[in-house]
Each structure stands twice: as structure tokens, then as C-alpha cells.
Coordinates of C-alpha atoms in Angstrom, one line a residue:
Chain A
M2 CA 18.3 8.0 28.3
E3 CA 17.5 4.9 26.3
N4 CA 17.6 5.4 22.5
I5 CA 14.4 3.8 21.0
I6 CA 14.9 4.8 17.4
K7 CA 18.4 5.1 16.1
T8 CA 19.8 5.6 12.6
E9 CA 23.4 5.5 11.5
K10 CA 24.3 7.3 8.4
L11 CA 21.1 6.2 6.8
T12 CA 21.3 6.7 3.0
K13 CA 19.1 5.9 0.1
K14 CA 20.1 6.5 -3.5
Y15 CA 17.9 5.9 -6.6
K16 CA 20.1 5.7 -9.6
D17 CA 21.5 9.3 -9.7
V18 CA 19.0 10.7 -7.1
L19 CA 20.2 10.9 -3.5
A20 CA 16.9 10.8 -1.6
V21 CA 18.3 10.5 1.9
S22 CA 21.9 11.3 2.7
E23 CA 23.7 10.0 5.8
I24 CA 21.0 10.7 8.4
S25 CA 22.0 9.9 11.9
L26 CA 19.5 10.5 14.6
N27 CA 18.4 9.2 18.0
V28 CA 15.0 9.3 19.4
R29 CA 14.8 8.7 23.2
K30 CA 12.2 7.0 25.2
G31 CA 9.0 9.0 25.7
E32 CA 10.2 11.7 23.3
I33 CA 8.0 13.2 20.6
Y34 CA 10.5 13.7 17.7
G35 CA 9.2 16.1 15.0
F36 CA 10.7 15.3 11.6
L37 CA 10.3 18.4 9.6
G38 CA 10.8 19.0 5.9
L39 CA 9.3 20.3 2.7
N40 CA 7.5 17.9 0.4
G41 CA 10.2 15.7 -1.3
A42 CA 12.8 16.4 1.3
G43 CA 13.2 12.7 2.2
K44 CA 10.8 12.4 5.1
T45 CA 8.7 9.5 3.8
T46 CA 11.8 7.6 2.4
T47 CA 13.4 7.9 5.8
I48 CA 10.2 6.6 7.5
R49 CA 9.9 3.7 5.1
M50 CA 13.5 2.8 5.9
L51 CA 12.7 2.9 9.6
L52 CA 9.8 0.5 8.9
G53 CA 11.8 -1.9 6.7
M54 CA 9.8 -1.1 3.7
I55 CA 12.8 0.2 1.8
S56 CA 16.3 -1.1 2.2
P57 CA 18.9 1.6 2.8
T58 CA 21.7 1.9 0.2
K59 CA 24.0 2.6 3.1
G60 CA 23.6 2.8 6.9
K61 CA 21.5 1.1 9.5
T62 CA 18.4 1.5 11.5
F63 CA 17.8 0.2 15.0
I64 CA 14.6 0.1 16.9
N65 CA 14.7 -0.9 20.5
G66 CA 18.4 -1.8 19.9
K67 CA 17.5 -4.3 17.1
E68 CA 18.5 -3.8 13.6
V69 CA 15.6 -3.3 11.2
H70 CA 15.5 -5.7 8.2
S71 CA 12.8 -6.2 5.6
G72 CA 12.0 -9.6 7.0
S73 CA 11.7 -8.5 10.7
T74 CA 8.5 -9.5 12.4
D75 CA 9.1 -9.4 16.2
L76 CA 10.0 -5.7 16.0
W77 CA 6.6 -4.6 14.7
K78 CA 4.6 -5.9 17.7
E79 CA 5.5 -2.8 19.6
I80 CA 5.3 -0.3 16.7
G81 CA 2.3 1.5 15.3
Y82 CA 2.7 3.3 12.0
L83 CA 1.0 5.4 9.4
V84 CA 2.8 6.2 6.2
E85 CA 1.5 9.0 4.0
I86 CA -2.2 9.0 3.1
P87 CA -3.8 6.1 4.7
Y88 CA -5.8 3.7 2.5
S89 CA -8.1 0.9 3.6
Y90 CA -9.9 -1.9 1.8
P91 CA -12.7 0.2 0.1
G92 CA -15.3 -2.5 0.1
L93 CA -14.9 -3.4 3.8
T94 CA -16.4 -1.4 6.7
V95 CA -14.4 0.5 9.2
R96 CA -14.9 -2.3 11.7
E97 CA -13.8 -5.0 9.2
N98 CA -10.7 -3.1 8.2
L99 CA -9.7 -2.8 11.9
E100 CA -10.6 -6.4 12.5
I101 CA -8.1 -7.4 9.8
I102 CA -5.4 -5.3 11.4
R103 CA -6.3 -6.7 14.9
Q104 CA -5.8 -10.2 13.6
L105 CA -2.6 -9.5 11.7
R106 CA -1.2 -7.7 14.8
L107 CA -2.0 -10.9 16.8
I108 CA -4.1 -8.9 19.3
N109 CA -6.1 -11.3 21.5
D110 CA -8.4 -8.7 23.0
K111 CA -11.5 -8.9 20.9
N112 CA -12.7 -5.5 22.2
A113 CA -9.6 -3.8 20.8
V114 CA -11.5 -2.7 17.7
T115 CA -14.4 -1.2 19.7
T116 CA -12.0 0.5 22.1
I117 CA -9.9 2.2 19.3
M118 CA -13.0 3.2 17.4
D119 CA -14.3 4.9 20.6
K120 CA -10.9 6.6 21.2
L121 CA -10.8 8.0 17.6
R122 CA -14.5 8.8 17.4
L123 CA -15.1 6.3 14.6
T124 CA -17.9 4.4 16.4
Q125 CA -20.7 6.1 14.4
Y126 CA -18.9 5.0 11.2
A127 CA -18.2 1.4 12.3
N128 CA -20.5 -0.1 9.6
R129 CA -19.7 2.4 6.9
K130 CA -17.5 1.2 4.0
A131 CA -14.1 2.7 3.9
K132 CA -14.7 4.0 0.4
N133 CA -17.5 6.2 1.7
L134 CA -15.5 7.9 4.4
S135 CA -14.5 11.5 4.3
L136 CA -10.7 12.3 4.0
G137 CA -10.6 13.2 7.7
N138 CA -12.3 10.0 8.8
S139 CA -10.1 8.0 6.5
Q140 CA -7.2 9.6 8.3
R141 CA -8.7 8.6 11.7
L142 CA -9.1 5.1 10.4
G143 CA -5.4 5.1 9.4
L144 CA -4.5 6.3 12.9
A145 CA -6.8 3.7 14.5
K146 CA -4.9 1.0 12.6
A147 CA -1.6 2.5 13.9
L148 CA -2.8 2.7 17.5
I149 CA -5.0 -0.4 17.9
H150 CA -2.4 -2.5 19.7
N151 CA -1.3 0.2 22.2
P152 CA 2.2 0.4 20.7
N153 CA 5.2 1.7 22.7
I154 CA 6.6 3.3 19.5
I155 CA 4.6 5.3 17.0
I156 CA 5.9 6.3 13.6
L157 CA 3.6 8.7 11.8
D158 CA 4.0 10.4 8.5
E159 CA 2.0 13.6 8.2
P160 CA -0.8 12.2 10.4
T161 CA -3.0 15.4 10.5
N162 CA -3.4 15.6 6.7
G163 CA -7.0 16.1 5.9
L164 CA -8.1 16.6 9.4
D165 CA -10.1 19.7 10.4
P166 CA -8.7 22.1 13.1
A167 CA -10.7 20.3 15.8
G168 CA -9.4 16.9 14.6
I169 CA -5.8 18.2 14.5
C170 CA -6.2 19.4 18.1
E171 CA -7.7 16.1 19.2
I172 CA -4.9 14.1 17.6
R173 CA -2.3 16.4 19.2
E174 CA -3.8 15.9 22.6
L175 CA -3.9 12.2 22.1
L176 CA -0.2 12.0 21.1
I177 CA 0.8 14.2 24.0
D178 CA -1.1 12.1 26.4
L179 CA 0.5 8.9 25.0
A180 CA 4.0 10.3 25.3
K181 CA 3.6 12.0 28.7
N182 CA 1.5 9.5 30.6
K183 CA 2.3 6.2 28.9
G184 CA 6.0 6.8 27.9
V185 CA 5.2 6.1 24.3
T186 CA 8.0 7.2 21.9
I187 CA 6.7 9.1 18.9
F188 CA 8.4 9.9 15.6
I189 CA 6.2 12.2 13.6
S190 CA 6.8 13.9 10.3
S191 CA 5.3 17.1 9.0
H192 CA 6.0 20.0 6.6
I193 CA 4.4 22.5 9.0
L194 CA 6.7 23.7 11.7
G195 CA 4.0 25.6 13.5
E196 CA 2.0 22.4 13.9
I197 CA 4.8 20.2 14.9
S198 CA 6.4 22.6 17.4
R199 CA 3.2 22.5 19.5
F200 CA 3.7 19.0 20.6
S201 CA 7.2 17.8 19.7
T202 CA 9.9 17.8 22.4
R203 CA 12.7 17.8 19.8
I204 CA 12.7 18.7 16.1
G205 CA 14.9 17.6 13.2
I206 CA 14.9 19.5 10.0
I207 CA 15.5 17.5 6.8
H208 CA 16.2 19.2 3.5
N209 CA 17.4 17.7 0.2
G210 CA 17.8 14.4 2.0
K211 CA 20.1 15.8 4.7
L212 CA 19.4 16.4 8.4
I213 CA 20.4 20.0 8.6
Q214 CA 19.4 20.9 12.1
E215 CA 18.2 19.3 15.3
M216 CA 17.0 21.3 18.3
N217 CA 14.9 21.1 21.4
T218 CA 11.5 22.8 20.9
S219 CA 12.3 25.0 23.9
Q220 CA 15.2 26.5 21.9
L221 CA 13.0 27.3 19.0
E222 CA 11.8 30.7 20.2
Q223 CA 15.4 31.9 20.8
L224 CA 16.3 30.9 17.3
C225 CA 13.5 32.9 15.7
Q226 CA 14.8 36.3 14.7
K227 CA 13.3 39.6 16.0
K228 CA 13.1 42.8 13.9
L229 CA 12.1 46.4 14.7
K230 CA 9.8 47.6 12.0
I231 CA 9.5 51.4 11.4
N232 CA 7.2 53.4 9.2
T233 CA 7.2 57.2 8.8
K234 CA 5.8 59.7 6.3
N235 CA 9.3 59.9 4.7
N236 CA 11.2 56.7 5.1
N237 CA 14.2 57.8 3.0
F238 CA 14.8 60.7 5.3
A239 CA 14.3 58.6 8.3
K240 CA 16.8 56.1 6.9
S241 CA 19.5 58.7 6.4
V242 CA 18.9 60.2 9.9
L243 CA 19.4 56.8 11.4
Q244 CA 22.4 56.2 9.3
Q245 CA 24.0 59.4 10.6
A246 CA 23.3 58.1 14.1
G247 CA 25.2 54.8 13.2
I248 CA 22.1 52.6 12.9
I249 CA 21.6 50.5 9.8
A250 CA 18.0 50.3 8.6
T251 CA 17.0 48.4 5.5
D252 CA 13.9 48.7 3.3
T253 CA 11.3 46.0 3.5
P254 CA 9.1 44.7 0.6
D255 CA 6.1 46.5 2.1
N256 CA 7.9 49.9 1.9
M257 CA 8.8 50.2 5.6
L258 CA 12.2 50.1 7.4
E259 CA 13.5 47.4 9.6
I260 CA 16.4 47.1 12.0
Q261 CA 17.9 43.8 13.1
N262 CA 20.4 45.1 15.7
E263 CA 19.6 43.2 18.9
T264 CA 20.5 46.0 21.3
I265 CA 18.2 48.4 19.5
I266 CA 15.4 45.8 19.3
N267 CA 15.6 45.6 23.1
N268 CA 15.5 49.4 23.4
P269 CA 13.2 50.7 20.7
E270 CA 12.6 54.0 22.6
S271 CA 16.1 55.2 21.5
I272 CA 15.0 55.0 17.9
A273 CA 11.8 57.0 18.7
S274 CA 13.9 59.7 20.4
I275 CA 16.3 60.0 17.3
L276 CA 13.4 60.3 14.9
V277 CA 11.4 62.8 17.0
N278 CA 14.5 64.9 17.6
N279 CA 14.7 65.2 13.8
Q280 CA 11.1 66.2 13.4
I281 CA 10.1 62.7 12.1
S282 CA 7.0 61.3 13.7
P283 CA 6.9 57.5 13.4
S284 CA 3.5 56.0 12.5
L285 CA 4.7 52.5 13.4
L286 CA 7.4 51.3 15.7
N287 CA 7.0 47.7 16.4
V288 CA 9.1 44.7 17.4
V289 CA 8.1 41.8 15.1
E290 CA 9.1 38.2 15.9
E291 CA 9.8 35.9 13.0
D292 CA 7.1 33.3 12.8
L293 CA 8.0 29.6 12.8
E294 CA 7.4 29.1 9.1
S295 CA 9.7 32.0 8.2
Y296 CA 12.3 30.5 10.5
F297 CA 12.0 27.1 8.8
L298 CA 12.2 28.6 5.3
R299 CA 15.2 30.7 6.4
T300 CA 16.9 27.7 7.8
I301 CA 16.5 25.5 4.8
G302 CA 17.3 28.4 2.6
I303 CA 20.6 29.1 4.3
K304 CA 21.7 25.6 5.3
G305 CA 20.1 23.6 2.7
E306 CA 22.1 24.8 -0.3
Chain B
M13 CA 0.4 -22.4 12.1
K14 CA -1.4 -19.7 13.9
N15 CA 0.2 -17.1 11.6
I16 CA -1.0 -19.0 8.5
S17 CA -4.5 -19.4 9.7
I18 CA -4.7 -15.7 10.6
A19 CA -3.3 -14.7 7.2
L20 CA -5.8 -17.0 5.5
W21 CA -8.7 -15.6 7.5
T22 CA -7.7 -12.0 6.6
E23 CA -7.4 -12.9 2.9
Y24 CA -10.8 -14.5 3.1
M25 CA -12.2 -11.3 4.7
K26 CA -10.9 -9.3 1.9
I27 CA -12.6 -11.3 -0.9
R28 CA -15.7 -12.2 1.0
K29 CA -17.6 -9.1 0.2
S30 CA -15.8 -8.2 -3.1
K31 CA -17.9 -7.8 -6.2
I32 CA -15.1 -9.4 -8.1
F33 CA -15.7 -12.8 -6.4
I34 CA -19.4 -12.8 -7.3
T35 CA -18.6 -11.5 -10.8
T36 CA -16.2 -14.4 -11.5
L37 CA -18.8 -16.9 -10.1
I38 CA -21.4 -15.5 -12.5
I39 CA -19.0 -15.7 -15.5
F40 CA -18.0 -19.3 -14.7
T41 CA -21.7 -20.2 -14.4
V42 CA -22.7 -18.5 -17.7
I43 CA -19.9 -20.1 -19.8
P44 CA -21.1 -23.7 -19.5
M45 CA -24.6 -22.5 -20.1
M46 CA -23.5 -21.0 -23.4
I47 CA -21.8 -24.3 -24.3
S48 CA -25.0 -26.1 -23.5
L49 CA -26.9 -23.6 -25.7
M50 CA -24.6 -24.4 -28.5
M51 CA -25.2 -28.1 -28.0
V52 CA -28.9 -27.5 -28.2
V53 CA -28.4 -25.6 -31.5
S54 CA -26.1 -28.3 -32.8
K55 CA -28.6 -31.0 -31.9
N56 CA -31.3 -29.2 -33.7
P57 CA -30.1 -28.2 -37.3
E58 CA -33.3 -26.3 -38.0
I59 CA -32.4 -23.8 -35.2
A60 CA -28.8 -23.8 -36.4
S61 CA -29.7 -22.8 -39.9
K62 CA -31.9 -19.9 -38.6
L63 CA -29.1 -18.6 -36.4
G64 CA -26.3 -18.2 -39.0
L65 CA -23.1 -17.5 -37.2
I66 CA -24.1 -19.2 -34.0
G67 CA -25.1 -22.2 -36.1
T68 CA -21.5 -22.4 -37.5
K69 CA -20.0 -22.1 -34.1
A70 CA -22.2 -24.8 -32.7
K71 CA -20.5 -27.3 -35.0
M72 CA -17.4 -27.2 -32.8
F73 CA -18.5 -30.3 -30.9
G74 CA -17.6 -32.8 -33.5
E75 CA -20.2 -35.3 -32.4
N76 CA -23.4 -34.0 -30.6
D77 CA -23.0 -36.4 -27.7
W78 CA -21.5 -36.4 -24.2
K79 CA -18.1 -37.2 -25.5
G80 CA -18.0 -34.0 -27.7
Y81 CA -19.6 -32.0 -24.9
F82 CA -17.1 -33.2 -22.3
G83 CA -14.2 -32.6 -24.7
L84 CA -15.2 -28.9 -25.1
M85 CA -15.8 -28.5 -21.4
S86 CA -12.2 -29.7 -20.7
Q87 CA -10.8 -27.3 -23.3
L88 CA -12.9 -24.6 -21.7
I89 CA -11.3 -24.9 -18.3
A90 CA -7.8 -24.8 -19.8
S91 CA -8.4 -21.7 -21.9
I92 CA -11.0 -19.8 -19.8
G93 CA -9.2 -21.1 -16.7
L94 CA -5.9 -19.6 -17.9
L95 CA -7.6 -16.3 -18.3
G96 CA -9.9 -16.5 -15.3
F97 CA -7.3 -17.9 -12.8
G98 CA -4.8 -15.3 -14.1
F99 CA -7.3 -12.6 -13.4
V100 CA -8.0 -13.9 -9.9
T101 CA -4.3 -14.0 -9.2
A102 CA -3.7 -10.6 -10.6
W103 CA -6.5 -9.2 -8.5
V104 CA -5.6 -10.9 -5.2
F105 CA -2.0 -9.7 -5.4
G106 CA -2.4 -6.5 -7.5
R107 CA -5.2 -5.0 -5.4
E108 CA -2.9 -4.3 -2.5
H109 CA -1.1 -1.9 -4.9
S110 CA -4.1 -0.5 -6.8
E111 CA -6.0 0.1 -3.5
R112 CA -2.7 1.2 -1.9
T113 CA -3.1 -1.0 1.1
M114 CA 0.3 -2.7 0.6
K115 CA 2.1 -0.6 3.2
D116 CA -0.4 -1.7 5.9
I117 CA 0.7 -5.4 5.6
L118 CA 4.5 -4.9 5.4
A119 CA 5.5 -4.2 9.0
L120 CA 3.4 -6.7 11.0
P121 CA 4.1 -9.5 13.4
V122 CA 2.6 -11.9 10.8
G123 CA 5.4 -12.1 8.3
R124 CA 5.2 -11.3 4.6
S125 CA 5.9 -14.9 3.6
Y126 CA 2.7 -16.1 5.5
I127 CA 0.7 -13.4 3.7
V128 CA 2.0 -14.5 0.3
F129 CA 1.3 -18.2 1.1
A130 CA -2.2 -17.3 2.3
K131 CA -2.9 -15.4 -0.9
F132 CA -1.9 -18.5 -3.0
I133 CA -4.1 -20.7 -0.9
I134 CA -7.0 -18.3 -1.3
I135 CA -6.4 -18.3 -5.1
F136 CA -6.4 -22.1 -5.2
I137 CA -9.7 -22.2 -3.3
W138 CA -11.3 -19.5 -5.3
C139 CA -10.3 -21.1 -8.6
L140 CA -11.4 -24.5 -7.3
I141 CA -14.9 -23.0 -6.5
L142 CA -15.0 -21.6 -10.1
T143 CA -14.0 -25.0 -11.5
V144 CA -16.6 -26.8 -9.4
V145 CA -19.3 -24.3 -10.5
T146 CA -18.4 -24.7 -14.2
Y147 CA -18.3 -28.5 -13.8
S148 CA -21.6 -28.8 -11.9
V149 CA -23.5 -26.4 -14.1
G150 CA -22.1 -28.0 -17.3
V151 CA -23.0 -31.5 -16.2
L152 CA -26.4 -30.5 -14.8
I153 CA -27.5 -28.6 -17.9
G154 CA -26.1 -31.4 -20.1
Q155 CA -28.6 -33.7 -18.3
V156 CA -31.4 -31.2 -18.7
I157 CA -31.0 -30.9 -22.4
D158 CA -30.7 -34.6 -22.7
I159 CA -27.4 -35.1 -24.6
P160 CA -27.1 -38.6 -25.9
G161 CA -24.2 -41.1 -25.2
W162 CA -23.8 -40.8 -21.4
S163 CA -21.8 -43.5 -19.7
P164 CA -20.3 -43.7 -16.2
A165 CA -16.9 -44.5 -17.6
L166 CA -17.0 -41.4 -19.9
F167 CA -18.1 -39.3 -17.0
S168 CA -15.3 -40.6 -14.8
D169 CA -12.7 -39.9 -17.5
F170 CA -14.0 -36.5 -18.0
S171 CA -14.1 -35.6 -14.3
K172 CA -10.5 -36.8 -13.9
S173 CA -9.3 -34.8 -17.0
F174 CA -11.3 -31.7 -16.0
F175 CA -9.9 -31.4 -12.5
I176 CA -6.3 -32.3 -13.6
T177 CA -6.6 -29.5 -16.2
Y178 CA -7.7 -27.2 -13.4
F179 CA -4.7 -28.2 -11.3
L180 CA -2.2 -27.8 -14.2
T181 CA -3.7 -24.4 -15.1
L182 CA -3.2 -23.3 -11.4
F183 CA 0.5 -23.9 -11.8
L184 CA 0.6 -20.9 -14.1
C185 CA -0.6 -18.4 -11.5
S186 CA 2.6 -17.8 -9.7
P187 CA 4.4 -15.8 -12.5
V188 CA 1.2 -13.7 -12.6
A189 CA 1.5 -13.0 -8.9
Y190 CA 5.1 -11.9 -9.3
L191 CA 4.2 -9.6 -12.1
A192 CA 1.4 -8.0 -10.1
G193 CA 4.0 -7.1 -7.5
Y194 CA 6.7 -6.1 -9.9
S195 CA 4.4 -3.8 -11.9
R196 CA 2.5 -2.8 -8.7
G197 CA -0.9 -3.3 -10.2
I198 CA -3.4 -5.5 -12.1
I199 CA -3.0 -4.3 -15.7
A200 CA 0.5 -5.7 -16.5
P201 CA -0.2 -9.2 -15.2
L202 CA -3.5 -9.3 -17.1
G203 CA -1.6 -8.2 -20.3
F204 CA 0.9 -11.0 -19.5
V205 CA -1.9 -13.6 -19.3
L206 CA -3.3 -12.5 -22.7
L207 CA 0.1 -12.5 -24.3
T208 CA 0.9 -16.0 -23.0
M209 CA -2.4 -17.3 -24.3
I210 CA -1.7 -15.9 -27.8
F211 CA 1.9 -17.1 -27.7
A212 CA 0.8 -20.6 -26.7
Q213 CA -1.2 -20.8 -29.9
F214 CA 1.8 -20.1 -32.1
V215 CA 4.1 -22.3 -30.0
G216 CA 1.6 -25.1 -30.4
L217 CA 1.5 -24.7 -34.2
V218 CA 5.3 -25.3 -34.5
G219 CA 5.1 -28.4 -32.2
L220 CA 6.8 -26.9 -29.2
G221 CA 3.6 -26.8 -27.1
P222 CA 4.6 -29.6 -24.8
F223 CA 7.6 -27.6 -23.6
F224 CA 5.8 -24.2 -23.3
P225 CA 4.2 -24.0 -19.8
W226 CA 1.2 -21.9 -20.9
A227 CA 0.3 -24.4 -23.7
I228 CA 0.6 -27.6 -21.5
P229 CA -2.9 -27.5 -19.8
G230 CA -4.5 -26.9 -23.1
L231 CA -2.7 -29.8 -24.7
F232 CA -3.6 -32.0 -21.8
S233 CA -7.3 -31.2 -22.3
V234 CA -7.4 -31.9 -26.0
A235 CA -6.4 -34.9 -28.2
K236 CA -3.4 -36.2 -26.2
D237 CA -2.3 -38.7 -28.8
A238 CA -2.1 -36.4 -31.8
P239 CA 1.5 -35.9 -33.0
G240 CA 3.2 -32.8 -31.7
F241 CA 0.5 -32.5 -28.9
Q242 CA 1.8 -35.4 -26.8
L243 CA 2.9 -34.3 -23.3
H244 CA 6.1 -35.8 -21.9
H245 CA 7.2 -36.2 -18.3
S246 CA 9.4 -33.1 -18.9
S247 CA 6.2 -31.1 -19.7
Y248 CA 4.9 -31.7 -16.2
I249 CA 8.4 -30.9 -14.7
I250 CA 8.5 -27.6 -16.7
L251 CA 5.1 -26.7 -15.4
A252 CA 6.0 -27.5 -11.8
L253 CA 9.2 -25.5 -12.2
T254 CA 7.3 -22.6 -13.6
F255 CA 5.2 -22.6 -10.5
V256 CA 8.2 -22.9 -8.1
F257 CA 10.1 -20.1 -9.8
G258 CA 7.1 -17.9 -9.9
Y259 CA 6.4 -18.6 -6.2
L260 CA 10.0 -17.9 -5.1
A261 CA 10.2 -14.8 -7.2
T262 CA 6.9 -13.5 -5.7
L263 CA 8.2 -14.3 -2.2
R264 CA 11.6 -12.6 -2.9
W265 CA 9.9 -9.6 -4.2
W266 CA 7.6 -9.2 -1.2
Q267 CA 10.5 -9.8 1.2
H268 CA 13.2 -7.7 -0.4
A269 CA 11.9 -5.2 -3.0
D270 CA 11.6 -1.5 -2.1
H271 CA 8.0 -0.8 -1.3
H272 CA 7.1 2.8 -2.1

């Protein structure tokens, strides 16, 4: 499949600080690539290099097969972007701010502003000055500026910041629709795995400037660890009984026991039998699946060092 | 050409509704009114003696006629122009940083060089409007308060000198534009403008004014024949080179600097 966004050993160094280190990634046509990392991991620096706002210290970026340079202009016709918190000219209205972008994007369709305001539910704020918008509506205006020209490639940096749950859902649906039905390629960064996993087709995890893992979203569930949690009236006794049976149980911070053995997790009845046979009645015997955030933190904790 | 006209239109949109534009218009209207007021005071010694400090200041005309009045007006556009035009430049370029809108105009089909060019054109037009306002208000009020000694030749000389001073002062805006980008804001370029104004006074005192770009418009507007104040051809070349270097530095910064 055609690579729309491609980086080769992309590196950015500021004096002694290595902000981004040799990131090589490919985003294919129609893919929603989730770029995940904690604050300060290097997401925004990478995105700014993709957009030619920052020159890489080393490495190259290609969009649609063309190398990105700071002076590129043709490339940007097909790209919509939003970097960090969107700001607009505060003294101008929503419509005027969008009109400026329409002109600078060389869009001939004079209805483009009205259309995008409708799509992002900004019509009622059309004549409101940007400085008087709520954070969520400022974010919508930022997205409207990114999408006004119906781009084939969208690069978004934390686009749901400041949006309420309904707004997040709405933007998610919009992006999924663009990718699925219009073949738009989307590169989206976030620090929330739970959010990004809902609509990304592939996820890359960046930590301390390095791309430490790439995976398909379908693989994600398999990668999340499962644990069997046990609670009894006497956990120390239960632990020793299980140990005698050759099963290792460890203490949890909430004073329970947990077992990570996959065979036992798939057959928790065997544990129940061992405990009951030793006159221990379990008050809790539950298979708990690691949530996405725990998986993310575990991944950067292990692989990010 | 289309890119330039679009960039110009968008820059016009940005200043059209700004309070800064109106504020500068008001300031450049009030200043000649104050000079006219001083002329009234100067023409009427009985008012001058009652006003104390203002009375002393009002003696700055030399002669209380159109020649003295026009002389002060020309000096005004050199000194207030340096400050005012510097402020306009700092605002037009620096606002993209202070309002954090810079990133919206970096990856667009209309290139950054067009945007920089359009910003300079808008600054020239804006400053021309301020100059025309000061000139018109000054001349109009001068007529109203009936200053003696008017002559068409004097008026013609003044008009030429006034607008050439505007033009020379404009040449000094490009380093300010560069500093607005380099410092990513408005404060540093404004500080630079003030510093150059102060420095120009010292440089003028030691007779190097004709070779210091920020002193040249001021020298042009005052007694051009006084020793140490005479401008040379090299003075105009220095001024033009200052603009060219400032423009190229601004362009290079917009094209190649890291934009965070």
C-alpha cells in the first residue's frame, strides 16, 4: 500500500537535548495512525518536522513521496493540520478567521467557510470574536481551519484537547468517516491511549524521543496483560497453600493476591478448588484485564528506559 | 501575483478591525494638534507666561511662523515616526507570535516569502496613512490658528521634506521586523527602537550621525547645512543597505528558523 507519510531516521537535537531520535515510520493511505506519548515525549516536535516548521538535525520526511522542506508550498495544498492548542486572531470573528485561511489555502469555493462551520457546528458562533470562544469552540475553530480545504492528509496534534465528551465523540466520528469513506490519511497524536485506540488503525508509541513500539490496534487487546485477583479472609495462608500447590501468587497494593500464570487465568476454577479443599473460602476470584493506560505506562516503563 | 494579492488581503483583514490601527491614527492626529497648541502659546506671550513649563517648551519654534512650524513638523515625523513606525512593524510581525497564530501561516500554499512581503507593504501603507494624517491635520490647524509667513514655495519645500523623511524613516523598519521574529514577540523590537533613538542622539553629538542609519532621517529633517549634520551619498546608501539587510534577515528567519 502507498506510503503517504514517511520519515527516515528523523532526529532533532537542541544543544544537549535529544528531542526526537531516529524515528522512522510509514503511514499508509487511508490509515489513521495514532502517535502516542506522554507530554514532552517528542510528539509535537515530530509533527512540526512533518510540517516543515522545524528542520531536522538528521533524517528526512516525505509526504506523498516529496521531501518536506521549510520552503515547500505545493505540498500543503493537500494537507490540513492542527498543532497543539489552536489560536486564532482574537479580534476577528470565527467567519473572518476562516475566511483568511480560505484565501491563504487558495480555495476558490466561497461557500467553503459556511460548509465547514456547519460541519463543525460553529455556525451559531460565526460572528463571535475568536477571543470570546470557549476552549472547546476554539478547538473546533482550529479543526475547521485544518479541514476547510477537504485535505487528503490530516495531521493533528492532540485535537480533542478541551472538548467535552460529546465533542470528542463527534470529532472521532468525523475522522473515522473521512478515513473510511474518503480515503483520507490521518496522523493524530495524543497522550491518551484509550482515546486513540478507539479510532486508530495503527499506533506508534514514542517515549523520550524514540519510537519504542508500533502495532495494529487489533493487536492491542492481546498485548494487554490479564491477572487473576484473589481475596480471602487470610491471604497469607492462601498464599502458602497455593505455593505448596506450585502456584506463585503475589501481593497487590490493595492487600489482595494476584496470579499472572496464563494457564491458571484461563482456568480459575482450579484455584477455587485448591482453596476450598484447604478450608479457605475466597471472597473474590476475578480475572482482571489490564486497561490500556496501564499497558501504555508499562510499555514506556519497560522499553523507554 | 495572485499569491501577493491574497497575502495582502489577509494582512489587511488582520489590521482592519484592530484597535491598534485606530489608536495609532488617534496618536498621529493628536501630535500635530499639540504642536499647533504650542504655536498658539508661543504666538501669545501672555498665555505662555501663565503656563510656566508649557510656555518654555513653546519657544522651540525659533520663529513663530510657518517656517518654524514646518521645521518642527518635519522633525516630528523623523522622531515620532521612528518610534511609531517601529511600533507598527513590531506589532504587524510580532503579533503572530504574541497571539500564537504563527503556526497557522507556515505550511500553506501561499509561501512565507509572500506573507513577509505583504506585511512590509501593509506597514508602508499604514505608516503612509499616519504620515498623511499628521501632515493634513498639521497644515489644517496651522491655517486655522493663522500662523504668519505662508508661501507656496515654503509649503512645497516642506511637503517634499516631510514625505522624504517618512520614506527614509520607513527604511528602518526591516531590522525591527527581524527582531520581532527572532525574539518571538513585540517587546524586544520596541526596546530596540527606543535604544536606537537614544543611541542616535549620542552618535549625532560626536558627528557620526550621517553614518548611523537611525540618525539619518532626523538629520535630514533638521538643519541640513550645519557642520557634522550634513548627509552624504553614503548616508543614503547606508540607510538603503540597512533596509535590504533587515529584509533579507527577516525573510531568512521566516524561511529557515525553527518555529516552535
